[in-house]
PDB file of C-alpha atoms and ligand atoms in Angstrom:
ATOM      1  CA  MET T   1       0.000   0.000   0.000  1.00 96.00           C
ATOM      2  CA  LYS T   2       1.776   3.040  -1.372  1.00 96.00           C
ATOM      3  CA  LEU T   3       0.422   5.541   1.141  1.00 97.00           C
ATOM      4  CA  LEU T   4       1.591   3.525   4.159  1.00 98.00           C
ATOM      5  CA  GLU T   5       4.966   2.830   2.529  1.00 97.00           C
ATOM      6  CA  GLU T   6       5.499   6.562   2.061  1.00 97.00           C
ATOM      7  CA  ARG T   7       4.584   7.348   5.673  1.00 97.00           C
ATOM      8  CA  ILE T   8       6.915   4.664   6.992  1.00 98.00           C
ATOM      9  CA  LEU T   9       9.813   5.904   4.877  1.00 98.00           C
ATOM     10  CA  ALA T  10       9.151   9.512   5.918  1.00 97.00           C
ATOM     11  CA  GLU T  11       8.321   9.069   9.612  1.00 97.00           C
ATOM     12  CA  GLY T  12       9.189   5.532  10.735  1.00 98.00           C
ATOM     13  CA  ILE T  13      12.266   5.171  12.917  1.00 97.00           C
ATOM     14  CA  ALA T  14      14.454   2.075  12.674  1.00 97.00           C
ATOM     15  CA  ILE T  15      15.750   1.672  16.215  1.00 95.00           C
ATOM     16  CA  ASP T  16      18.104  -1.166  15.270  1.00 96.00           C
ATOM     17  CA  GLU T  17      18.059  -4.124  12.841  1.00 96.00           C
ATOM     18  CA  ASN T  18      14.918  -5.571  14.483  1.00 95.00           C
ATOM     19  CA  ILE T  19      12.578  -2.847  15.672  1.00 95.00           C
ATOM     20  CA  LEU T  20      10.695  -0.184  13.742  1.00 97.00           C
ATOM     21  CA  LYS T  21       8.970   2.639  15.628  1.00 97.00           C
ATOM     22  CA  VAL T  22       5.795   4.079  14.137  1.00 97.00           C
ATOM     23  CA  ASP T  23       4.605   5.936  17.224  1.00 96.00           C
ATOM     24  CA  GLY T  24       3.764   9.141  15.358  1.00 96.00           C
ATOM     25  CA  PHE T  25       0.941   7.716  13.224  1.00 96.00           C
ATOM     26  CA  ILE T  26       0.063   4.137  14.312  1.00 96.00           C
ATOM     27  CA  ASN T  27       1.186   3.010  17.763  1.00 93.00           C
ATOM     28  CA  HIS T  28       0.996   6.019  20.057  1.00 95.00           C
ATOM     29  CA  GLN T  29      -0.524   8.891  18.134  1.00 96.00           C
ATOM     30  CA  VAL T  30      -3.071   7.506  15.679  1.00 96.00           C
ATOM     31  CA  GLU T  31      -4.065   9.225  12.478  1.00 95.00           C
ATOM     32  CA  PRO T  32      -7.755   8.574  11.736  1.00 97.00           C
ATOM     33  CA  GLU T  33      -7.624   9.405   8.007  1.00 97.00           C
ATOM     34  CA  LEU T  34      -4.714   7.014   7.453  1.00 98.00           C
ATOM     35  CA  MET T  35      -6.544   4.332   9.480  1.00 98.00           C
ATOM     36  CA  ARG T  36      -9.650   4.783   7.326  1.00 98.00           C
ATOM     37  CA  LYS T  37      -7.639   4.228   4.140  1.00 98.00           C
ATOM     38  CA  ILE T  38      -5.884   1.222   5.678  1.00 98.00           C
ATOM     39  CA  GLY T  39      -9.295  -0.213   6.595  1.00 98.00           C
ATOM     40  CA  GLU T  40     -10.631   0.325   3.066  1.00 98.00           C
ATOM     41  CA  ASP T  41      -7.563  -1.355   1.585  1.00 98.00           C
ATOM     42  CA  PHE T  42      -8.005  -4.453   3.781  1.00 98.00           C
ATOM     43  CA  ALA T  43     -11.760  -4.518   3.102  1.00 98.00           C
ATOM     44  CA  ASN T  44     -11.086  -4.380  -0.630  1.00 98.00           C
ATOM     45  CA  HIS T  45      -8.470  -7.140  -0.485  1.00 98.00           C
ATOM     46  CA  PHE T  46     -10.616  -9.541   1.576  1.00 98.00           C
ATOM     47  CA  LYS T  47     -14.002  -8.552   0.112  1.00 97.00           C
ATOM     48  CA  ASP T  48     -14.985 -11.863  -1.485  1.00 94.00           C
ATOM     49  CA  MET T  49     -13.880 -14.139   1.324  1.00 97.00           C
ATOM     50  CA  GLY T  50     -17.069 -14.352   3.374  1.00 98.00           C
ATOM     51  CA  VAL T  51     -15.690 -12.539   6.434  1.00 98.00           C
ATOM     52  CA  THR T  52     -18.220 -12.381   9.308  1.00 98.00           C
ATOM     53  CA  LYS T  53     -15.974 -10.727  11.926  1.00 98.00           C
ATOM     54  CA  VAL T  54     -12.692  -8.874  12.180  1.00 98.00           C
ATOM     55  CA  VAL T  55     -10.477  -9.991  15.076  1.00 98.00           C
ATOM     56  CA  THR T  56      -7.537  -8.115  16.530  1.00 98.00           C
ATOM     57  CA  ILE T  57      -5.297  -8.218  19.571  1.00 96.00           C
ATOM     58  CA  GLU T  58      -5.391  -5.527  22.218  1.00 93.00           C
ATOM     59  CA  SER T  59      -4.116  -2.835  21.678  1.00 86.00           C
ATOM     60  CA  SER T  60      -2.185  -1.385  18.699  1.00 87.00           C
ATOM     61  CA  GLY T  61      -4.269  -3.248  16.136  1.00 94.00           C
ATOM     62  CA  ILE T  62      -7.583  -1.823  17.333  1.00 97.00           C
ATOM     63  CA  ALA T  63      -7.639   1.374  15.263  1.00 98.00           C
ATOM     64  CA  PRO T  64      -6.919  -0.202  11.849  1.00 98.00           C
ATOM     65  CA  ALA T  65      -9.054  -3.261  12.694  1.00 98.00           C
ATOM     66  CA  LEU T  66     -12.030  -1.063  13.606  1.00 98.00           C
ATOM     67  CA  MET T  67     -11.778   0.808  10.320  1.00 98.00           C
ATOM     68  CA  THR T  68     -11.552  -2.517   8.460  1.00 98.00           C
ATOM     69  CA  ALA T  69     -14.638  -3.807  10.276  1.00 98.00           C
ATOM     70  CA  GLU T  70     -16.487  -0.606   9.444  1.00 98.00           C
ATOM     71  CA  ALA T  71     -15.557  -0.836   5.770  1.00 98.00           C
ATOM     72  CA  MET T  72     -16.652  -4.519   5.693  1.00 98.00           C
ATOM     73  CA  GLN T  73     -19.746  -3.827   7.788  1.00 98.00           C
ATOM     74  CA  VAL T  74     -19.014  -6.595  10.272  1.00 98.00           C
ATOM     75  CA  PRO T  75     -18.295  -6.495  14.040  1.00 98.00           C
ATOM     76  CA  LEU T  76     -14.812  -6.144  15.515  1.00 98.00           C
ATOM     77  CA  LEU T  77     -13.760  -8.628  18.184  1.00 98.00           C
ATOM     78  CA  ILE T  78     -10.811  -7.626  20.388  1.00 97.00           C
ATOM     79  CA  LEU T  79      -8.782 -10.404  21.990  1.00 97.00           C
ATOM     80  CA  LYS T  80      -8.133  -9.153  25.523  1.00 94.00           C
ATOM     81  CA  LYS T  81      -4.752  -9.202  27.194  1.00 91.00           C
ATOM     82  CA  SER T  82      -6.102  -8.684  30.693  1.00 76.00           C
ATOM     83  CA  PRO T  83      -9.213 -10.779  31.254  1.00 63.00           C
ATOM     84  CA  SER T  84     -12.056  -9.176  33.149  1.00 61.00           C
ATOM     85  CA  LYS T  85     -13.057 -11.030  36.329  1.00 63.00           C
ATOM     86  CA  ILE T  86     -16.682 -10.884  35.203  1.00 61.00           C
ATOM     87  CA  LEU T  87     -15.889 -12.930  32.089  1.00 53.00           C
ATOM     88  CA  ASN T  88     -14.743 -16.036  33.912  1.00 64.00           C
ATOM     89  CA  SER T  89     -17.049 -18.666  32.482  1.00 75.00           C
ATOM     90  CA  ASN T  90     -17.123 -19.815  28.858  1.00 87.00           C
ATOM     91  CA  MET T  91     -13.790 -18.199  28.030  1.00 91.00           C
ATOM     92  CA  PHE T  92     -11.074 -19.320  25.650  1.00 93.00           C
ATOM     93  CA  GLN T  93      -7.511 -18.571  26.713  1.00 93.00           C
ATOM     94  CA  THR T  94      -4.011 -19.039  25.350  1.00 94.00           C
ATOM     95  CA  VAL T  95      -0.531 -17.823  26.248  1.00 93.00           C
ATOM     96  CA  VAL T  96       1.485 -15.766  23.747  1.00 93.00           C
ATOM     97  CA  THR T  97       5.212 -15.162  24.061  1.00 88.00           C
ATOM     98  CA  SER T  98       6.385 -11.784  22.831  1.00 81.00           C
ATOM     99  CA  PHE T  99       9.961 -11.960  21.557  1.00 69.00           C
ATOM    100  CA  THR T 100       9.935  -8.208  20.963  1.00 71.00           C
ATOM    101  CA  LYS T 101       9.254  -7.442  24.598  1.00 75.00           C
ATOM    102  CA  GLY T 102      10.685 -10.647  26.083  1.00 83.00           C
ATOM    103  CA  THR T 103       7.428 -11.323  27.951  1.00 89.00           C
ATOM    104  CA  SER T 104       4.420 -13.631  27.896  1.00 92.00           C
ATOM    105  CA  TYR T 105       0.790 -12.660  28.134  1.00 91.00           C
ATOM    106  CA  GLU T 106      -2.554 -14.393  28.228  1.00 92.00           C
ATOM    107  CA  LEU T 107      -5.062 -13.779  25.441  1.00 94.00           C
ATOM    108  CA  THR T 108      -8.746 -14.171  26.222  1.00 94.00           C
ATOM    109  CA  LEU T 109     -11.873 -14.491  24.109  1.00 94.00           C
ATOM    110  CA  ALA T 110     -15.399 -14.733  25.506  1.00 93.00           C
ATOM    111  CA  GLY T 111     -17.104 -17.803  24.046  1.00 94.00           C
ATOM    112  CA  HIS T 112     -20.513 -16.188  23.558  1.00 95.00           C
ATOM    113  CA  LEU T 113     -19.049 -13.635  21.099  1.00 96.00           C
ATOM    114  CA  ILE T 114     -17.910 -16.174  18.523  1.00 97.00           C
ATOM    115  CA  SER T 115     -19.385 -19.312  16.995  1.00 97.00           C
ATOM    116  CA  GLU T 116     -18.492 -22.039  14.538  1.00 97.00           C
ATOM    117  CA  GLN T 117     -20.405 -20.088  11.896  1.00 98.00           C
ATOM    118  CA  ASP T 118     -17.834 -17.283  12.071  1.00 98.00           C
ATOM    119  CA  HIS T 119     -15.217 -16.831   9.359  1.00 98.00           C
ATOM    120  CA  VAL T 120     -12.785 -14.266  10.704  1.00 98.00           C
ATOM    121  CA  LEU T 121     -10.203 -11.875   9.371  1.00 98.00           C
ATOM    122  CA  ILE T 122      -7.291 -11.306  11.771  1.00 98.00           C
ATOM    123  CA  ILE T 123      -5.755  -7.812  11.643  1.00 98.00           C
ATOM    124  CA  ASP T 124      -2.571  -6.764  13.436  1.00 98.00           C
ATOM    125  CA  ASP T 125      -0.123  -3.880  13.193  1.00 98.00           C
ATOM    126  CA  PHE T 126       3.143  -5.852  12.875  1.00 97.00           C
ATOM    127  CA  LEU T 127       4.145  -9.342  11.802  1.00 97.00           C
ATOM    128  CA  ALA T 128       7.537 -10.383  13.185  1.00 96.00           C
ATOM    129  CA  ASN T 129       7.889 -13.933  14.517  1.00 95.00           C
ATOM    130  CA  GLY T 130       4.198 -14.664  14.080  1.00 96.00           C
ATOM    131  CA  GLU T 131       3.568 -15.412  17.760  1.00 95.00           C
ATOM    132  CA  ALA T 132       0.716 -12.935  18.209  1.00 96.00           C
ATOM    133  CA  ALA T 133      -1.075 -14.087  15.036  1.00 97.00           C
ATOM    134  CA  THR T 134      -0.538 -17.749  15.957  1.00 97.00           C
ATOM    135  CA  GLY T 135      -2.060 -17.074  19.401  1.00 96.00           C
ATOM    136  CA  ALA T 136      -5.080 -15.452  17.739  1.00 97.00           C
ATOM    137  CA  VAL T 137      -5.423 -18.460  15.422  1.00 98.00           C
ATOM    138  CA  ARG T 138      -5.326 -20.861  18.418  1.00 96.00           C
ATOM    139  CA  LEU T 139      -8.123 -18.985  20.185  1.00 96.00           C
ATOM    140  CA  ILE T 140     -10.322 -18.784  17.096  1.00 97.00           C
ATOM    141  CA  ARG T 141      -9.866 -22.506  16.513  1.00 97.00           C
ATOM    142  CA  LYS T 142     -10.757 -23.275  20.128  1.00 95.00           C
ATOM    143  CA  ALA T 143     -14.072 -21.604  19.365  1.00 95.00           C
ATOM    144  CA  HIS T 144     -14.407 -23.794  16.206  1.00 97.00           C
ATOM    145  CA  ALA T 145     -14.606 -20.692  14.029  1.00 98.00           C
ATOM    146  CA  THR T 146     -12.630 -20.544  10.763  1.00 98.00           C
ATOM    147  CA  ILE T 147     -10.033 -18.112   9.449  1.00 98.00           C
ATOM    148  CA  ALA T 148     -10.489 -16.203   6.203  1.00 98.00           C
ATOM    149  CA  GLY T 149      -7.058 -14.600   6.286  1.00 98.00           C
ATOM    150  CA  ILE T 150      -4.561 -12.445   8.115  1.00 98.00           C
ATOM    151  CA  GLY T 151      -4.097  -8.748   7.334  1.00 98.00           C
ATOM    152  CA  ILE T 152      -0.941  -7.009   8.525  1.00 98.00           C
ATOM    153  CA  LEU T 153       0.013  -3.340   8.277  1.00 98.00           C
ATOM    154  CA  ILE T 154       3.780  -3.852   8.512  1.00 98.00           C
ATOM    155  CA  GLU T 155       5.487  -7.166   7.880  1.00 98.00           C
ATOM    156  CA  LYS T 156       9.156  -7.519   8.741  1.00 98.00           C
ATOM    157  CA  SER T 157       9.881 -10.011   5.982  1.00 98.00           C
ATOM    158  CA  PHE T 158      13.350 -10.825   7.334  1.00 98.00           C
ATOM    159  CA  GLN T 159      11.711 -12.419  10.387  1.00 97.00           C
ATOM    160  CA  PRO T 160       9.976 -15.826  10.182  1.00 97.00           C
ATOM    161  CA  GLY T 161       6.309 -14.876  10.835  1.00 97.00           C
ATOM    162  CA  ARG T 162       5.021 -15.062   7.248  1.00 98.00           C
ATOM    163  CA  GLU T 163       6.748 -18.361   6.558  1.00 98.00           C
ATOM    164  CA  LYS T 164       5.359 -19.863   9.768  1.00 97.00           C
ATOM    165  CA  LEU T 165       1.787 -18.807   8.975  1.00 98.00           C
ATOM    166  CA  GLU T 166       1.911 -19.631   5.257  1.00 98.00           C
ATOM    167  CA  SER T 167       3.188 -23.111   6.029  1.00 97.00           C
ATOM    168  CA  GLN T 168      -0.086 -23.644   7.913  1.00 96.00           C
ATOM    169  CA  GLY T 169      -1.990 -22.608   4.788  1.00 97.00           C
ATOM    170  CA  PHE T 170      -3.080 -19.099   5.811  1.00 98.00           C
ATOM    171  CA  HIS T 171      -3.644 -16.315   3.328  1.00 97.00           C
ATOM    172  CA  ILE T 172      -1.569 -13.330   4.440  1.00 98.00           C
ATOM    173  CA  TYR T 173      -1.846  -9.830   3.035  1.00 98.00           C
ATOM    174  CA  SER T 174       0.691  -7.305   4.288  1.00 98.00           C
ATOM    175  CA  GLN T 175       0.242  -3.687   3.243  1.00 98.00           C
ATOM    176  CA  VAL T 176       3.945  -2.977   3.652  1.00 98.00           C
ATOM    177  CA  ARG T 177       6.811  -5.473   3.625  1.00 98.00           C
ATOM    178  CA  ILE T 178      10.173  -4.541   5.062  1.00 98.00           C
ATOM    179  CA  ALA T 179      13.235  -6.254   3.633  1.00 98.00           C
ATOM    180  CA  LYS T 180      15.826  -4.902   6.064  1.00 98.00           C
ATOM    181  CA  LEU T 181      16.243  -2.543   8.982  1.00 98.00           C
ATOM    182  CA  SER T 182      19.389  -0.998  10.353  1.00 96.00           C
ATOM    183  CA  ALA T 183      19.792   1.926  12.730  1.00 92.00           C
ATOM    184  CA  GLY T 184      18.267   4.911  10.902  1.00 91.00           C
ATOM    185  CA  LYS T 185      17.592   2.997   7.640  1.00 96.00           C
ATOM    186  CA  ILE T 186      14.470   1.251   6.326  1.00 98.00           C
ATOM    187  CA  GLU T 187      14.541  -0.890   3.176  1.00 98.00           C
ATOM    188  CA  LEU T 188      11.239  -2.019   1.665  1.00 98.00           C
ATOM    189  CA  LEU T 189      10.568  -5.222  -0.204  1.00 95.00           C
ATOM    190  CA  SER T 190       9.107  -4.209  -3.545  1.00 81.00           C
ATOM    191  CA  GLN T 191       5.574  -5.501  -4.055  1.00 71.00           C
ATOM    192  CA  PRO T 192       3.742  -5.957  -7.356  1.00 66.00           C
TER     193      PRO T 192
HETATM  194  P1  5GP B 201       5.176 -11.373  16.537  1.00 55.19           P
HETATM  195  O1  5GP B 201       4.239 -12.022  17.479  1.00 55.19           O
HETATM  196  O2  5GP B 201       4.816 -11.549  15.089  1.00 55.19           O
HETATM  197  O3  5GP B 201       6.610 -11.718  16.813  1.00 55.19           O
HETATM  198  O4  5GP B 201       5.109  -9.823  16.848  1.00 55.19           O
HETATM  199  C1  5GP B 201       3.944  -9.116  16.616  1.00 55.19           C
HETATM  200  C2  5GP B 201       3.630  -8.149  17.699  1.00 55.19           C
HETATM  201  O5  5GP B 201       4.821  -7.587  18.290  1.00 55.19           O
HETATM  202  C3  5GP B 201       2.859  -7.006  17.101  1.00 55.19           C
HETATM  203  O6  5GP B 201       1.518  -7.127  17.504  1.00 55.19           O
HETATM  204  C4  5GP B 201       3.513  -5.762  17.658  1.00 55.19           C
HETATM  205  O7  5GP B 201       2.763  -5.299  18.750  1.00 55.19           O
HETATM  206  C5  5GP B 201       4.863  -6.188  18.167  1.00 55.19           C
HETATM  207  N1  5GP B 201       5.994  -5.854  17.256  1.00 55.19           N
HETATM  208  C6  5GP B 201       6.790  -6.736  16.615  1.00 55.19           C
HETATM  209  N2  5GP B 201       7.767  -6.113  15.956  1.00 55.19           N
HETATM  210  C7  5GP B 201       7.574  -4.791  16.138  1.00 55.19           C
HETATM  211  C8  5GP B 201       8.288  -3.614  15.683  1.00 55.19           C
HETATM  212  O8  5GP B 201       9.286  -3.642  14.948  1.00 55.19           O
HETATM  213  N3  5GP B 201       7.786  -2.415  16.093  1.00 55.19           N
HETATM  214  C9  5GP B 201       6.682  -2.321  16.897  1.00 55.19           C
HETATM  215  N4  5GP B 201       6.273  -1.090  17.223  1.00 55.19           N
HETATM  216  N5  5GP B 201       6.005  -3.409  17.352  1.00 55.19           N
HETATM  217  C10 5GP B 201       6.447  -4.627  16.981  1.00 55.19           C
END
């Protein structure tokens, strides 16, 4: 997606060879107009795939996922990182390890919000090692729902996430693919 590529090249900050900061327009400050266009792009890409719900992980994926859900006219389901005490029955849970932060967290999904009739589109901001997306897939499968595809804003193609997910047969669409990062330098993978 040209627009997002341009923003990343202009305002993204490569901290080192692994981490890209996009705090000015995605992760900390959020730009609604950009999110709307991102949502329309995902909706257009996944339009004929029978999506009944968009699913994202708390919290950075919420803004683009909401705009995608709006464009597709389906609900948005947010996988919670800190389960509410009220939601303690009929809950699906799984543990996700974050290599980026060196921590683990529990992801929770309330069973009454999803059914085996659901065909979901997973949206997340970054794809790195694929742990977050794999955790989302595990939860959705526990609920016997099916997965239409995975939409990612920024894929770090030099990390193994895409390979891991594609080898399980998932359709992945990344709006921007990054070939290489080094301190102060961002190199994109050219897309058709
Ligand atoms: P994965 O589970 O694929 O290894 O990592 C995905 C999650 O880690 C994303 O949801 C995102 O929150 C975070 N993440 C991974 N790499 C980056 C990065 O380079 N920059 C930022 N801001 N977040 C990242």
